[in-house]
């Protein structure tokens, strides 16, 4: 029964897609100690080919079973189980939000292999593939367009998405600033003295929220507010006004207790809010905006609180990856990530042509869960020029003995344009050349698109260069430094 847990999954080659992972798979699995979990090169266990097809609920047990089956097959061939390394080869897993978390749950000691390629070439490769594969997930999007047209349109779309995401950070700050501060120790003491408790938002408190919001300015969220205010009118506010006089008496008494303890001021907007607010009125409600009212009216008090935390943490740490003492801190995609940062990352996740070429965004998600020594980053350019060296580095990284590879076999290029199959191998000279005319554009248009792409990718590439200089990832191919300088 426990055999499926013995050894679990040892390593994963997580991508990036179109960076030579099929060649690496064909080469490395010549080594008998290297096994594949599953029948095919790619299990697509946690993410399929499209960025919106994450499968974070995929069965972990089935995954472990596949890994155990691969190990058992190697043992049946006479290899000691402890020498065998079972891996996953899904090139989609680098861009998968939940994968680092799932892999860490499966095996915190897991090793990762990442193949990266000049991102312009990667984009062209994926674009061509999607144009040609009629069943490709982005075929419809690119079949009638040129690479140049696609690049300009997609960069615009991404930039729009990014600025929209950034606006959520400002909106979060606005909402957080308008939100009442958490109770101080003195307030809490006074509350317990006065027999009061911090309560979840109730209809009565919602009434006050709306009242305060209306008093402070015009609504910013038109349609939801209209709906909310009518809901509140019927559900809470009318009743609230009738209850007011009793309430006022109680409130005044509580107010005096709190003033005596020095927790709140006697006058001003807060006193006005307290006057109509029941127990919730102890918070400085008058500053609450209509946006808060809408959120509260949707009953999302828990999320609201979480957002407060993330906004304040984002303002103190500047972003998901702050620089402290010169070392970058990485925050994985998850509950501690500010909403706008999460949205920003989703902008890159949506296109497997351009977005998935922005490598740093996806790598940092893994760096947040695993130390750098568990991730080996290698480059397609090196696989082409020195395949044996790359193989030796991967062997050492995943912990298998060196294999004596056949030189012809490791000079074969797999899954190249013209033959999109994992097992389809060609000699380098048989792979069609990459040029503008093959992409439906003139050379001049193609060059303009490449220049645009280089400018767009430059800041992301500089981040990779910094990581390489710090020793976090392997040194990048020299031509990259020149192209993205
Ligand atoms: N050894 C070597 N040298 C240079 N280039 C190589 C090599 N091996 C694979 N490739 C190129 O990588 C592209 C295929 O990548 P993948 O196998 O990762 O694609 S996939 O994600 O599995 O679909 C594909 O790129 P394009 O031909 O531009 O589409 C291959 O030509």
mmCIF file of N, CA, C and O in Angstrom, residues 122 165 169 226 354 375 389 437:
data_model
loop_
_atom_site.group_PDB
_atom_site.id
_atom_site.type_symbol
_atom_site.label_atom_id
_atom_site.label_comp_id
_atom_site.label_asym_id
_atom_site.label_seq_id
_atom_site.Cartn_x
_atom_site.Cartn_y
_atom_site.Cartn_z
ATOM 1 N N UNK A 122 11.412 31.926 -28.919
ATOM 2 C CA UNK A 122 10.360 31.081 -28.339
ATOM 3 C C UNK A 122 8.984 31.538 -28.812
ATOM 4 O O UNK A 122 8.116 30.741 -29.168
ATOM 5 N N UNK A 165 -4.692 45.979 -13.769
ATOM 6 C CA UNK A 165 -4.297 45.306 -12.519
ATOM 7 C C UNK A 165 -3.731 46.314 -11.533
ATOM 8 O O UNK A 165 -4.044 46.286 -10.341
ATOM 9 N N UNK A 169 -4.575 48.093 -7.234
ATOM 10 C CA UNK A 169 -3.768 48.384 -6.074
ATOM 11 C C UNK A 169 -4.187 49.730 -5.482
ATOM 12 O O UNK A 169 -4.338 49.887 -4.273
ATOM 13 N N UNK A 226 -26.291 50.841 -6.843
ATOM 14 C CA UNK A 226 -27.733 50.994 -6.992
ATOM 15 C C UNK A 226 -28.432 49.750 -6.449
ATOM 16 O O UNK A 226 -29.395 49.829 -5.701
ATOM 17 N N UNK A 354 3.176 35.024 -26.216
ATOM 18 C CA UNK A 354 4.021 36.099 -25.665
ATOM 19 C C UNK A 354 4.181 36.001 -24.146
ATOM 20 O O UNK A 354 5.279 36.089 -23.611
ATOM 21 N N UNK A 375 16.471 24.158 -8.353
ATOM 22 C CA UNK A 375 16.074 24.492 -9.734
ATOM 23 C C UNK A 375 17.304 24.653 -10.611
ATOM 24 O O UNK A 375 18.135 25.535 -10.357
ATOM 25 N N UNK A 389 27.331 18.546 -22.430
ATOM 26 C CA UNK A 389 27.542 19.310 -21.187
ATOM 27 C C UNK A 389 26.211 19.546 -20.476
ATOM 28 O O UNK A 389 26.113 19.418 -19.253
ATOM 29 N N UNK A 437 9.375 35.996 -43.959
ATOM 30 C CA UNK A 437 8.481 35.526 -45.018
ATOM 31 C C UNK A 437 7.696 34.288 -44.582
ATOM 32 O O UNK A 437 6.555 34.092 -44.989
#
